[in-house]
Tab-separated table of C-alpha atoms and ligand atoms in Angstrom:
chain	number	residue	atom	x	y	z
L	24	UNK	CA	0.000	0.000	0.000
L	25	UNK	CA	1.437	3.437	-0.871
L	26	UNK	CA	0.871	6.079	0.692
L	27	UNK	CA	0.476	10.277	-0.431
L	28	UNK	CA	-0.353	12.714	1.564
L	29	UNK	CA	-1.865	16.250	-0.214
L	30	UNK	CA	-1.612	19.414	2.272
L	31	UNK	CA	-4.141	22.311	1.180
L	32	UNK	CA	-3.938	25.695	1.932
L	33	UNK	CA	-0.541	26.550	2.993
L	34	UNK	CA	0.156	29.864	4.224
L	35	UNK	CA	3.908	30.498	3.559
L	36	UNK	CA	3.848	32.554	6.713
L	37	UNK	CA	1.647	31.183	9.333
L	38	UNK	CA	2.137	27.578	8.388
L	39	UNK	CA	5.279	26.451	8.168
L	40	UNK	CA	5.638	24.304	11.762
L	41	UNK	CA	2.708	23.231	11.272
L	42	UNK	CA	3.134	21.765	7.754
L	43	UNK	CA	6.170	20.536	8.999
L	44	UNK	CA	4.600	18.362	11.456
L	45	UNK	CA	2.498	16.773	8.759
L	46	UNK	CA	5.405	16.011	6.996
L	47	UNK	CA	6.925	14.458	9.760
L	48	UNK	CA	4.042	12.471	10.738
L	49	UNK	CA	3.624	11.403	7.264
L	50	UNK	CA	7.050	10.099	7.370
L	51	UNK	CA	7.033	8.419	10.603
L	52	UNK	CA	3.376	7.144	10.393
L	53	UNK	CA	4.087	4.964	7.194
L	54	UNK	CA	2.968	7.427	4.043
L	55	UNK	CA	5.433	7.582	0.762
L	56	UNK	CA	5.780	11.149	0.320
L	57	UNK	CA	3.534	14.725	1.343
L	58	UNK	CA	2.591	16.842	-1.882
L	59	UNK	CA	1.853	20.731	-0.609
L	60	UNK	CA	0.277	23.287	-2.774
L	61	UNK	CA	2.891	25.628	-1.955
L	62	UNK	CA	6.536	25.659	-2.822
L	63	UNK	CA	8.106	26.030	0.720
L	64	UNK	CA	11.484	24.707	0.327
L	65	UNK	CA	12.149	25.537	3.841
L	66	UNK	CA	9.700	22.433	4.839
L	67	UNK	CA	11.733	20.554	2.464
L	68	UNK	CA	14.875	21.107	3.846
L	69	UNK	CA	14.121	20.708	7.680
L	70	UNK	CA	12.409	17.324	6.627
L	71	UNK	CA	15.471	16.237	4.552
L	72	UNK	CA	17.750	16.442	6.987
L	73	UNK	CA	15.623	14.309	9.329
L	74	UNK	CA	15.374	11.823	6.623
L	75	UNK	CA	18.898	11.837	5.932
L	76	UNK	CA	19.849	10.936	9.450
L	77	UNK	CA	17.117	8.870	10.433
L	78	UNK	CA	16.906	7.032	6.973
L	79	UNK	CA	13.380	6.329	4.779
L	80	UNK	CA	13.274	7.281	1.283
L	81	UNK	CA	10.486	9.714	2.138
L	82	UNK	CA	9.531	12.376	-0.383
L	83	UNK	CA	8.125	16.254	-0.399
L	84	UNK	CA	6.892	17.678	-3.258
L	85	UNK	CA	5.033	20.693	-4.820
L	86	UNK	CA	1.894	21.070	-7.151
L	87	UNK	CA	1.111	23.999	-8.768
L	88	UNK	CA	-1.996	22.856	-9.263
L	89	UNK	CA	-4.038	20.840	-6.562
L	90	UNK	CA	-6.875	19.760	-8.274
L	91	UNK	CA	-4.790	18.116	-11.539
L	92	UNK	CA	-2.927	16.563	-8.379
L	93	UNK	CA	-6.418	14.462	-7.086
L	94	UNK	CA	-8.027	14.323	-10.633
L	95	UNK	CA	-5.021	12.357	-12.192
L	96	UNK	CA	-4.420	10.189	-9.297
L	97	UNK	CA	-4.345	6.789	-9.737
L	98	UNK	CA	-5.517	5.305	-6.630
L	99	UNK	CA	-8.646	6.186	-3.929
L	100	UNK	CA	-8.578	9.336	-2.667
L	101	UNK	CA	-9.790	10.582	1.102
L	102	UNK	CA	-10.607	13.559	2.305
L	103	UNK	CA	-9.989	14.178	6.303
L	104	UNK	CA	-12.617	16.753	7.455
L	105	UNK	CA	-14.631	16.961	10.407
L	106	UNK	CA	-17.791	16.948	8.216
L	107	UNK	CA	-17.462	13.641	6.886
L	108	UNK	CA	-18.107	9.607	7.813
L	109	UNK	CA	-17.128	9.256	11.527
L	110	UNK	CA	-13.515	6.887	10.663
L	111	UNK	CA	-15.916	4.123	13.301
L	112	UNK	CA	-17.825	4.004	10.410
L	113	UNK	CA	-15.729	3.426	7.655
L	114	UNK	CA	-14.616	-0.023	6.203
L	115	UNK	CA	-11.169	0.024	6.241
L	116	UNK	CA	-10.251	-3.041	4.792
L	117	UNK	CA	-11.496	-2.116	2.188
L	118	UNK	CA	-9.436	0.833	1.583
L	119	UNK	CA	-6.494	-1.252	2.779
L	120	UNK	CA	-6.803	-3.346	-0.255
L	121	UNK	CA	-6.176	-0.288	-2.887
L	122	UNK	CA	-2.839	-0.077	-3.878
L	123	UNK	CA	-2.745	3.797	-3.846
L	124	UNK	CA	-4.099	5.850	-1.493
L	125	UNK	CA	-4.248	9.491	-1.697
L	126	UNK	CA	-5.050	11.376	1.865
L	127	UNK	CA	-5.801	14.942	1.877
L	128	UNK	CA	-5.631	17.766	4.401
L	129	UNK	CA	-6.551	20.550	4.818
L	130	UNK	CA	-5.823	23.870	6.551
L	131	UNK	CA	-7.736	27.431	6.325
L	132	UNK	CA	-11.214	26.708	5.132
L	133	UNK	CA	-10.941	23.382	2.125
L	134	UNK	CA	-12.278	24.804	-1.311
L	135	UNK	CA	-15.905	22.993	-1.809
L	136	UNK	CA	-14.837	20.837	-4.510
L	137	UNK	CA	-12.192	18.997	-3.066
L	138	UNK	CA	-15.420	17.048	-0.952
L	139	UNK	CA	-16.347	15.755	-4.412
L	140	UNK	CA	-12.884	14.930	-5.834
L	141	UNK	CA	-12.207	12.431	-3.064
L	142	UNK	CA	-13.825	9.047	-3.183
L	143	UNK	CA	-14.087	9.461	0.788
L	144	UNK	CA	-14.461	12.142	3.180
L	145	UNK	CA	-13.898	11.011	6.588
L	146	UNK	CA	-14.247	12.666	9.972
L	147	UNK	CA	-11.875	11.870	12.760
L	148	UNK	CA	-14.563	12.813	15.436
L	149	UNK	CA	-16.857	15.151	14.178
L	150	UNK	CA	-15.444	17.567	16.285
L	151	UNK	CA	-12.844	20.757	14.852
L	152	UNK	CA	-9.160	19.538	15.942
L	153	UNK	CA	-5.844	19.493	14.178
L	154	UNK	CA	-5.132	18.524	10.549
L	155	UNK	CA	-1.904	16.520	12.390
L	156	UNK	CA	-4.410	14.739	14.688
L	157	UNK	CA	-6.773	14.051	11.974
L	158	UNK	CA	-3.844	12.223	9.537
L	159	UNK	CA	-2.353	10.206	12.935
L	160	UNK	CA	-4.984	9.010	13.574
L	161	UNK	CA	-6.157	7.822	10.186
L	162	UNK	CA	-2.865	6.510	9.234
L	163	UNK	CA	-2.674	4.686	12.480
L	164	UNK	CA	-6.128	2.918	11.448
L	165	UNK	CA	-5.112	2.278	8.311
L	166	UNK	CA	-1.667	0.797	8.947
L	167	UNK	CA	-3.202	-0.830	12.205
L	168	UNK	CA	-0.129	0.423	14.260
L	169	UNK	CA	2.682	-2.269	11.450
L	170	UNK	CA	3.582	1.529	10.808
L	171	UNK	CA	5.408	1.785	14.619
L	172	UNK	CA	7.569	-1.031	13.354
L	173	UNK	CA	9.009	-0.091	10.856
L	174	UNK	CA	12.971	-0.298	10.173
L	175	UNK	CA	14.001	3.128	8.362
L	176	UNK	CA	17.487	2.045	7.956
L	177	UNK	CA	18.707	5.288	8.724
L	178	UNK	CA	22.252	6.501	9.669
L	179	UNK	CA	21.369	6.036	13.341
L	180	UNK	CA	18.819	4.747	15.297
L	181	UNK	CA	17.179	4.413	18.792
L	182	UNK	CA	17.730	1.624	20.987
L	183	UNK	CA	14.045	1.835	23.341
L	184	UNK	CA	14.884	2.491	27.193
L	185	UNK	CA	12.554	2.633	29.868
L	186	UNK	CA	14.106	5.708	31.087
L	187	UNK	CA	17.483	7.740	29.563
L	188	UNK	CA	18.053	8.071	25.622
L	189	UNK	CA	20.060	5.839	23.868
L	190	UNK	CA	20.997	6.361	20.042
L	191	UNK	CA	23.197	4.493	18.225
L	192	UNK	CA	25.264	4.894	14.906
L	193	UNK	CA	24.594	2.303	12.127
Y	206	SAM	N1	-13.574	23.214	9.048
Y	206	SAM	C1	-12.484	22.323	8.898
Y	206	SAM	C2	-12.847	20.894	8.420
Y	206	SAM	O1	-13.394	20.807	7.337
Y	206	SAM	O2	-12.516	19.869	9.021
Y	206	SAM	C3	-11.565	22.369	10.110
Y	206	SAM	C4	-10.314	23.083	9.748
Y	206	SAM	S1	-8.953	22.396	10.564
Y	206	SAM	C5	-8.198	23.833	11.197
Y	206	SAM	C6	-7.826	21.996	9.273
Y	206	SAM	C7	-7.917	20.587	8.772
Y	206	SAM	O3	-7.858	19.693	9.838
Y	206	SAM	C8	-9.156	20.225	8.000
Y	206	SAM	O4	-9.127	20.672	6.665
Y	206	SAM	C9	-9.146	18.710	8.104
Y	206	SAM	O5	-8.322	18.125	7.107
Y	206	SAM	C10	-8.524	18.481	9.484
Y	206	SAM	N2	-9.511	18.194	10.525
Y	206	SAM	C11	-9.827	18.966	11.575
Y	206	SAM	N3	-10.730	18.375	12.353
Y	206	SAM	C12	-10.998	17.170	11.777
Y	206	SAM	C13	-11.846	16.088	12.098
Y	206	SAM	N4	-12.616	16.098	13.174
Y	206	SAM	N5	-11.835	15.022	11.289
Y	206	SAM	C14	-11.044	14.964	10.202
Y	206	SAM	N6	-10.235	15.976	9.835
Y	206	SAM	C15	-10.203	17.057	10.607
């Protein structure tokens, strides 16, 4: 199962933690790569350099256009918004048997089309939270926590400990 992740409505000033923490959730919570609909290479850096020490051949990339990006995907796409089918609800073996998945976030208020572009649109509580919160969660159901295992081969690693940090060089 592959994994993209499509961040709407970036705002080069306001956003850029933020979008950085989807990133890095994508990453660690088993998705392929995060496409955002603005070119903030400073996202792509910080997120690099993680990647580059911590290993994964994760990916960010930029659209210039959004809607070419869900209308020419290959693969079911789902919508995270607070409106939607509670996830309870949803049959998610079903979705775990598509090769592709596309899952899309957004930010300030999601342009009305985007609810008809995506094949799902699934609430995470159908309560207002955090676009981060809403793609852990749903990535966690999907992956049914295999995504906590994984090996990212990286440069180093962490050994577990009940208490103290331990990292080691690989
Ligand atoms: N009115 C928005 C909505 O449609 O969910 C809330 C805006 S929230 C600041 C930004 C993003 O967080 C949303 O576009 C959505 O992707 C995600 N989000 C927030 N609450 C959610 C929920 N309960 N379920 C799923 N996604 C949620």
């Amino acid at each position: 199962m592959n994994v993209a992740v499509l961040r709407l409505g970036h705002r080069f000033e306001r956003d850029k933690r933020i979008s950085t923490h989807l990133a890095l959730v994508s990453r660690a919570l088993g998705a392929e790569k995060i496409v955002f609909d603005a070119k903030d290479l400073r996202i792509k850096k910080s997120v690099d350099a993680i990647s580059d020490s911590w290993g994964g051949k994760f990916k960010i990339k930029f659209t210039d256009s959004w809607r070419n990006c869900i209308r020419d995907f290959k693969g079911v796409k789902v919508h995270l918004t607070m409106y939607g089918i509670n996830i309870n609800d949803i049959d998610i073996a079903k979705l775990k048997a598509r090769e592709n998945i596309m899952v899309i976030v957004g930010g300030k208020k999601v342009p009305s089309d985007v609810y008809e572009l995506s094949d799902y649109n699934i609430a995470v509580g159908s309560q207002p939270h955090s676009e981060v919160a809403a793609l852990s969660v749903f990535l966690d159901r999907l992956f049914e926590g295999d995504e906590l295992e994984k090996d990212f081969e990286g440069r180093q690693r962490i050994v577990p400990q009940e208490s103290g940090k331990k990292v080691e060089k690989v």
